[in-house]
mmCIF file of C-alpha atoms in Angstrom:
data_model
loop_
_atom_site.group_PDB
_atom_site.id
_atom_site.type_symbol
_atom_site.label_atom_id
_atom_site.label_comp_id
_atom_site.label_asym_id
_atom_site.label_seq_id
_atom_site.Cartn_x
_atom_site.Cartn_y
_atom_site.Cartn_z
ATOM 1 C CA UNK A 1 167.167 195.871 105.631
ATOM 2 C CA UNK A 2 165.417 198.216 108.558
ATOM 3 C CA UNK A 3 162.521 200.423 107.296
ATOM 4 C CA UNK A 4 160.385 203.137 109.078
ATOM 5 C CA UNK A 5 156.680 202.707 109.274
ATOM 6 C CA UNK A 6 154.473 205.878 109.841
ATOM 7 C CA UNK A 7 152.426 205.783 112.962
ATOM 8 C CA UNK A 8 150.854 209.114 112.847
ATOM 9 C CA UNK A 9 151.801 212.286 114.712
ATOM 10 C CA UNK A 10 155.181 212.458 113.825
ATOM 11 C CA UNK A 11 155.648 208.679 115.012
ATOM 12 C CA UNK A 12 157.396 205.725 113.586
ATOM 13 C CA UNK A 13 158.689 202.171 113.912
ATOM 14 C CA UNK A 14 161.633 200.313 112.412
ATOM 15 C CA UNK A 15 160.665 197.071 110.212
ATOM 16 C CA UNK A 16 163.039 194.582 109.146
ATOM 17 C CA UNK A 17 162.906 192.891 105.596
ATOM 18 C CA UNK A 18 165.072 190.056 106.978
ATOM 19 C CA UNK A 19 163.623 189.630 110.145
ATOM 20 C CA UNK A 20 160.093 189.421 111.618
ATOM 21 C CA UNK A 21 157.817 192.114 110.290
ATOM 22 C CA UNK A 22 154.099 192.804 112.470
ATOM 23 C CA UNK A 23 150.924 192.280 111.273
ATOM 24 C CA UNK A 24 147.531 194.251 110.679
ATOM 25 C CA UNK A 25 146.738 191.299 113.453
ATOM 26 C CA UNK A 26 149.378 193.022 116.200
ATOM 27 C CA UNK A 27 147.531 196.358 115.135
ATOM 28 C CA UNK A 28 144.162 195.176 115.544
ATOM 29 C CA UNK A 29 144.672 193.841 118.953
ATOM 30 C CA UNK A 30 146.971 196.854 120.692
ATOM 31 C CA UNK A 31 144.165 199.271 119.705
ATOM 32 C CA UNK A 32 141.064 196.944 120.568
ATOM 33 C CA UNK A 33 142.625 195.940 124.147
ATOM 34 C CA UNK A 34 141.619 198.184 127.196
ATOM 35 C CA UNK A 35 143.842 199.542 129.283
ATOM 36 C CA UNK A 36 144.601 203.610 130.343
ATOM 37 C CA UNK A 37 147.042 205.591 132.364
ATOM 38 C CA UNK A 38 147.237 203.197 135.351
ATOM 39 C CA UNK A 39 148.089 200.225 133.504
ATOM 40 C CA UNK A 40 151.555 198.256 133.576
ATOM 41 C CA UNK A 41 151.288 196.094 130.627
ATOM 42 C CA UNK A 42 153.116 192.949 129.258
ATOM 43 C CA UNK A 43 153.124 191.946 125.787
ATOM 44 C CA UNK A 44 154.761 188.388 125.468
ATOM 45 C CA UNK A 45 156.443 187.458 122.232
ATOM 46 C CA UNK A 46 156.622 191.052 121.537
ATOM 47 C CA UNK A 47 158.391 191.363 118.508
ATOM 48 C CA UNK A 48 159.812 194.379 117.366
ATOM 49 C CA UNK A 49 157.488 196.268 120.118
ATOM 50 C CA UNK A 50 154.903 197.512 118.119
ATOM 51 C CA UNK A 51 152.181 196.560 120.630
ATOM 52 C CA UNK A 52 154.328 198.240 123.603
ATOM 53 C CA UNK A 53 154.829 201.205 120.935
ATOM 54 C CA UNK A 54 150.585 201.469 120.559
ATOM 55 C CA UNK A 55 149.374 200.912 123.839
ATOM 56 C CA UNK A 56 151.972 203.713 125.507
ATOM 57 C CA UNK A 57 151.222 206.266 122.401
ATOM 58 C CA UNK A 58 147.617 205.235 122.178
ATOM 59 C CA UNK A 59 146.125 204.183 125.070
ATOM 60 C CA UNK A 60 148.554 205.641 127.900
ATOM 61 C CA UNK A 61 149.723 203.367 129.760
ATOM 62 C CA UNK A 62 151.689 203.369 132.694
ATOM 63 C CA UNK A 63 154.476 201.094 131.865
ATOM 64 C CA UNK A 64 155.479 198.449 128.893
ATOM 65 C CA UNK A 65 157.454 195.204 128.749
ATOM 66 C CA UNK A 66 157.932 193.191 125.910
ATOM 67 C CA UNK A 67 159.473 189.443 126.391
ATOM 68 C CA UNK A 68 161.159 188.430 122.964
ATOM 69 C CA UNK A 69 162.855 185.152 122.447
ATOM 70 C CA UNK A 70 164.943 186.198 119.289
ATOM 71 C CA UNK A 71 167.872 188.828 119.936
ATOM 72 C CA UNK A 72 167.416 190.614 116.740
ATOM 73 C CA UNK A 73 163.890 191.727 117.275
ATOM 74 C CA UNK A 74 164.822 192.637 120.901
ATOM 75 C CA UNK A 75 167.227 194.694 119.692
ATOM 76 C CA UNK A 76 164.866 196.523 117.319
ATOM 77 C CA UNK A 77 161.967 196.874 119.470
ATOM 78 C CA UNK A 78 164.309 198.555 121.929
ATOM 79 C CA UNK A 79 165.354 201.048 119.136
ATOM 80 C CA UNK A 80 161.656 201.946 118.357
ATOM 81 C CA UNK A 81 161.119 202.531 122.028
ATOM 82 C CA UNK A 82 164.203 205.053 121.617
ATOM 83 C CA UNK A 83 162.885 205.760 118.371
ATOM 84 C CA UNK A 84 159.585 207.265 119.837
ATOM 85 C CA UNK A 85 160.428 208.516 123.127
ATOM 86 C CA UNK A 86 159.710 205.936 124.670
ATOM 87 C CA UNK A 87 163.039 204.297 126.491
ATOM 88 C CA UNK A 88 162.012 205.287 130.289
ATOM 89 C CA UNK A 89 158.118 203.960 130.162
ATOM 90 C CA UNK A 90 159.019 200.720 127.420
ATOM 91 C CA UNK A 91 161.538 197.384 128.553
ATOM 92 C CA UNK A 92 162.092 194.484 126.318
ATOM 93 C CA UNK A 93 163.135 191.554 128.110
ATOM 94 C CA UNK A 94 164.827 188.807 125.686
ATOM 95 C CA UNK A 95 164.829 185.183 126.746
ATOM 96 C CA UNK A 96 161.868 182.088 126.291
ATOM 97 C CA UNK A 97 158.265 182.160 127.561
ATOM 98 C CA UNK A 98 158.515 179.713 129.454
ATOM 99 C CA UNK A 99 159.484 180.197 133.069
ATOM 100 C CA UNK A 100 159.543 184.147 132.532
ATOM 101 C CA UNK A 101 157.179 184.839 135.457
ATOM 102 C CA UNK A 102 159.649 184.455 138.274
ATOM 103 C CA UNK A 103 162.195 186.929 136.199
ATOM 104 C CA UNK A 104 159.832 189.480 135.176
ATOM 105 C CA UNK A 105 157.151 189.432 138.459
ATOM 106 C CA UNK A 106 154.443 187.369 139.665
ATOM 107 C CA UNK A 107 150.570 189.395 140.049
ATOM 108 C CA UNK A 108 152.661 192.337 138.885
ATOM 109 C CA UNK A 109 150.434 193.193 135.654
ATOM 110 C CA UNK A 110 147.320 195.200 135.488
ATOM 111 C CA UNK A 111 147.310 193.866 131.296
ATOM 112 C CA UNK A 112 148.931 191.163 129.330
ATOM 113 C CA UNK A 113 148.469 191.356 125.399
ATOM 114 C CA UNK A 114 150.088 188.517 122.830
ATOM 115 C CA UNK A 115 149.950 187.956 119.209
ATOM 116 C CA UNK A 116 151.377 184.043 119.671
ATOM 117 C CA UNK A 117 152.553 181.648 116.769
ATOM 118 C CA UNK A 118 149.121 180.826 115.086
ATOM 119 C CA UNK A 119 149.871 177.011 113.893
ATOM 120 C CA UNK A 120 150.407 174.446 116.168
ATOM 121 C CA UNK A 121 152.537 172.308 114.695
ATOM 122 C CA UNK A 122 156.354 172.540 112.800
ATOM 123 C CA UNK A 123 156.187 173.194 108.946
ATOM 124 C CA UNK A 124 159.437 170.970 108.983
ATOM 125 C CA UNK A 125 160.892 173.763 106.838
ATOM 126 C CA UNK A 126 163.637 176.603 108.989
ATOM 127 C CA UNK A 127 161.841 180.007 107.691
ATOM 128 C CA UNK A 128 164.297 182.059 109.783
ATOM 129 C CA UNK A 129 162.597 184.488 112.383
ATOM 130 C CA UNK A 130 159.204 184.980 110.080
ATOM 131 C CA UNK A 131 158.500 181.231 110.380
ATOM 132 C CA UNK A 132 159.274 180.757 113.947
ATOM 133 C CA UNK A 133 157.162 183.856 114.894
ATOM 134 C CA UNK A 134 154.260 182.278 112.985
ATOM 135 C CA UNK A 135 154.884 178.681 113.646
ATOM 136 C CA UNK A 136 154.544 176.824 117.467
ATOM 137 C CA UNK A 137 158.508 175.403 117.176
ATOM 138 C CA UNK A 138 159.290 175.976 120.874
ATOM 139 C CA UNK A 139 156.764 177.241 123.354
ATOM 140 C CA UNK A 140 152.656 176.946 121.943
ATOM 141 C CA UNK A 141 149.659 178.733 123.127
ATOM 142 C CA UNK A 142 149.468 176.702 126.324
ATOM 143 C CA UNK A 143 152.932 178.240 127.586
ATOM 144 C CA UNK A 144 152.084 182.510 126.715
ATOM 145 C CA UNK A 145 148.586 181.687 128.824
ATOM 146 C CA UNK A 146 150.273 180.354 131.132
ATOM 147 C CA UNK A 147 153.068 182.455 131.705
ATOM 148 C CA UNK A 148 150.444 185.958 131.519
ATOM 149 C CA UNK A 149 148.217 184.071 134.123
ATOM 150 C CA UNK A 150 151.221 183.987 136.467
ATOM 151 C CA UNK A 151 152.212 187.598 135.903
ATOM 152 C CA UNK A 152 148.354 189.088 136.000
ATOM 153 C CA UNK A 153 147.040 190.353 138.824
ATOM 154 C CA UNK A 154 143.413 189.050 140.072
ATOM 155 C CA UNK A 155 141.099 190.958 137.942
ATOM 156 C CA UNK A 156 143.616 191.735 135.329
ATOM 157 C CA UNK A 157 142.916 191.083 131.679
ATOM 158 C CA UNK A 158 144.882 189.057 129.248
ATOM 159 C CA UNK A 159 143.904 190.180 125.018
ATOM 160 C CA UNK A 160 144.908 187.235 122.691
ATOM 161 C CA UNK A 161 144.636 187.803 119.078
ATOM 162 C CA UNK A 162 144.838 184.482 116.885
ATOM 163 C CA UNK A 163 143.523 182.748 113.883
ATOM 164 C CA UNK A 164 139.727 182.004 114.494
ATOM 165 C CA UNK A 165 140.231 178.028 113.431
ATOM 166 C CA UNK A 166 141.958 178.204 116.992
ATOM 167 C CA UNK A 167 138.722 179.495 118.984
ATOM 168 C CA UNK A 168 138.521 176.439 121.145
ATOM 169 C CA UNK A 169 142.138 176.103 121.790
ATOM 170 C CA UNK A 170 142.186 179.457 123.146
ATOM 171 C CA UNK A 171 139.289 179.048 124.991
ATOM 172 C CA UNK A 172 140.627 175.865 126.946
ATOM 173 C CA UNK A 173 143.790 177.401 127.626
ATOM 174 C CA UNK A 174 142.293 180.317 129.590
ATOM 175 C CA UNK A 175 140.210 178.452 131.512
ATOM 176 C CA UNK A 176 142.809 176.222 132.361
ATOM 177 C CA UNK A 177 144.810 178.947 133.684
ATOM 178 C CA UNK A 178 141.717 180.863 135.847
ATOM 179 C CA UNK A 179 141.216 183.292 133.141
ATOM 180 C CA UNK A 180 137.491 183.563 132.197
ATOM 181 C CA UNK A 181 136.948 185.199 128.886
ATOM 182 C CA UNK A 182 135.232 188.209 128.642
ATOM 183 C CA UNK A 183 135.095 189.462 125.500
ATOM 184 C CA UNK A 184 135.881 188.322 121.832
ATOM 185 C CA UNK A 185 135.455 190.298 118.354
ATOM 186 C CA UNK A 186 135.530 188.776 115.247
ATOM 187 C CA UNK A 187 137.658 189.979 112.238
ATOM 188 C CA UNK A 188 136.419 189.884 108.596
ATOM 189 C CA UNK A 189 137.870 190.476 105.654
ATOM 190 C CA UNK A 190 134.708 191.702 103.910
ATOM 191 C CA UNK A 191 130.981 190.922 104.613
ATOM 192 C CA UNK A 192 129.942 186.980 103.621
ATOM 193 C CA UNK A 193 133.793 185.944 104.401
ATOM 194 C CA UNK A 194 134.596 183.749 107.258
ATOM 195 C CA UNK A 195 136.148 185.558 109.909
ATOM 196 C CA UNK A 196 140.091 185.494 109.908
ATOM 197 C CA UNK A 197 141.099 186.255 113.045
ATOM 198 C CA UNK A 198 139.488 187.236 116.364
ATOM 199 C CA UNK A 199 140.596 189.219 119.643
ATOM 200 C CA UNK A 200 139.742 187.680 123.279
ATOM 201 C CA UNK A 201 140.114 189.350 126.646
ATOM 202 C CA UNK A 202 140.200 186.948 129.182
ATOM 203 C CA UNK A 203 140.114 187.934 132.811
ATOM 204 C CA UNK A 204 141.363 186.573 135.886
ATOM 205 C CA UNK A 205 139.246 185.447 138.429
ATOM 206 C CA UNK A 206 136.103 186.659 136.732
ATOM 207 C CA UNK A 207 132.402 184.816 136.202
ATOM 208 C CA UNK A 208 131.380 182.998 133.345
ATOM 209 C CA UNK A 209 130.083 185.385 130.327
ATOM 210 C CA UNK A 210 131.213 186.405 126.868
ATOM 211 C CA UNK A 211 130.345 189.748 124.665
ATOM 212 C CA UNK A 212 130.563 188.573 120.810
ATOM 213 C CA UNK A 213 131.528 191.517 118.207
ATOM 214 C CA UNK A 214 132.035 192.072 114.754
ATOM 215 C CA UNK A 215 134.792 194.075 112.682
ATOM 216 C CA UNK A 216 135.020 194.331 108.940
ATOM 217 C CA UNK A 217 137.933 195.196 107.272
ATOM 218 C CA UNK A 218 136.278 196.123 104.214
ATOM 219 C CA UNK A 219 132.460 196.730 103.010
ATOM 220 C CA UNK A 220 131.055 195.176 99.776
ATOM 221 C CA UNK A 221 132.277 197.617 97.810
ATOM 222 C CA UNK A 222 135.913 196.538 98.821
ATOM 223 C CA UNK A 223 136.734 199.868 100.702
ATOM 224 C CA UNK A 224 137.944 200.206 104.060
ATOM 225 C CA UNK A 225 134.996 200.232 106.558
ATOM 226 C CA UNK A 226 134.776 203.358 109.169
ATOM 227 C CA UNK A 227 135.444 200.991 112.054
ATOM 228 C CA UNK A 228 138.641 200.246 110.484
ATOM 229 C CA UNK A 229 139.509 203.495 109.494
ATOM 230 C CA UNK A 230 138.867 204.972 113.207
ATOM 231 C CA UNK A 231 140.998 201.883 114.215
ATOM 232 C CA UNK A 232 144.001 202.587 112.830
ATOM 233 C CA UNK A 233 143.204 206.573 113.039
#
C-alpha cells in the first residue's frame, strides 16, 4: 500500500508498505552531502528516489539519476519525481550495479551518493525487497564503489552512508578505487551511545586527509538535538 510522506513546502514522496521504505540513514546523507546548482549527481541503488528527490529540492542540483535494480521501486521513484516536479531534472535507470558505467557514462558525474545494503552476507531467509535492500544478496559494497569511481569525474566526490561496524570496509574500498576520503561524520543516537551509522565523502584523485564530525540525534534529555532539527528543516 503507497503512502505520502511530507517533505516540507508543499512537497511529498510516495512510500510503499510492501516494498522498500527509506531510512532516517538516506535522509541523513542527501542533506549532509555537498553539491549545488552545477552538479549532475548519481545516486546508485536509489530506491524510491528520495535522495534524487532531496538533493534537486534541497541542494539544487543540476541533474539526478537514480540506478535501481528492483522494478517496483523504479517505478515509484519515477512517480515521486512526477510527484514533485521533478520529471525533466530526475532519471531512474533500472537494471544491476554492476557494469552500469558504460550505460549510464564514464567521468560524467560531478557527485555520486549511495545508501548500499549494510550486511555483507545472506540472512538465508527471502525478505522480499526490504531484505534485499538491506542485505549484500547480489552486488556488495565493493561493486557501488566501484561502479561511482567509473562514473565520477577527477575531483568528484562520492558520499557513502553505512553502518559504522563497516568503517574499514568502506575505507578499503575507496582507496581501492582512487577515491581518497575526505570527510566522515559520525551518527549517534544520543550522547554515551556508540555511533550507528556514519557518512563519508570520498574524492577522486585527492591527497591523503580526513575531517572527523559528530551528529546526535538526540541530547540527554532524549529530545531531538538542533543539528538534527536544522537537518531535516
Amino acid at each position: 500500500m503507497e503512502y505520502a510522506v511530507d517533505l516540507g513546502n508543499g512537497h511529498s514522496v510516495l512510500q510503499d508498505t510492501d516494498g522498500y521504505l527509506f531510512t532516517q540513514d538516506s535522509v541523513v546523507c542527501a542533506n549532509l552531502m555537498r553539491a549545488g546548482s552545477r552538479d549532475r549527481l548519481l545516486d546508485l541503488g536509489c530506491g524510491t528516489g528520495i535522495m534524487c528527490v532531496l538533493a534537486l529540492l534541497k541542494k539544487g542540483v543540476k541533474e539526478a539519476v537514480g540506478l535501481e535494480i528492483d522494478p517496483r521501486a523504479a517505478a515509484l521513484a519515477r512517480k515521486n519525481a512526477e510527484r514533485c516536479g521533478l520529471s525533466e531534472k530526475m532519471r531512474v535507470v533500472c537494471r544491476d550495479v554492476k557494469g552500469a558505467a558504460e550505460e549510464l557514462g564514464r567521468e560524467c558525474f560531478d557527485k555520486v551518493v549511495c545508501n548500499p545494503p549494510y550486511f555483507d552476507f545472506p540472512d538465508g531467509t527471502d525478505g522480499g525487497a526490504a531484505a534485499c535492500a538491506k542485505r549484500e544478496n547480489g552486488a556488495v559494497l565493493a561493486d557501488f564503489v566501484r561502479t561511482g569511481a567509473e562514473c565520477l569525474r577527477f575531483g568528484g566526490d562520492f558520499t557513502l552512508v553505512m553502518r559504522a561496524e563497516r568503517l574499514c570496509d568502506a575505507v578499503a574500498a575507496f582507496r581501492a578505487c582512487a577515491l581518497e576520503p575526505k570527510t566522515v561524520t559520525f551518527v549517534f543516537p544520543r550522547p554515551g551511545a556508540k555511533a550507528g551509522a556514519f557518512v563519508m565523502t570520498a574524492r577522486k584523485g585527492a591527497k591523503p586527509g580526513v575531517i572527523t564530525d559528530a551528529l546526535y540525534v538526540c541530547n540527554e534529555s532524549g529530545e531531538k538535538t538542533r543539528e538534527w532539527e536544522e537537518l531535516y528543516r
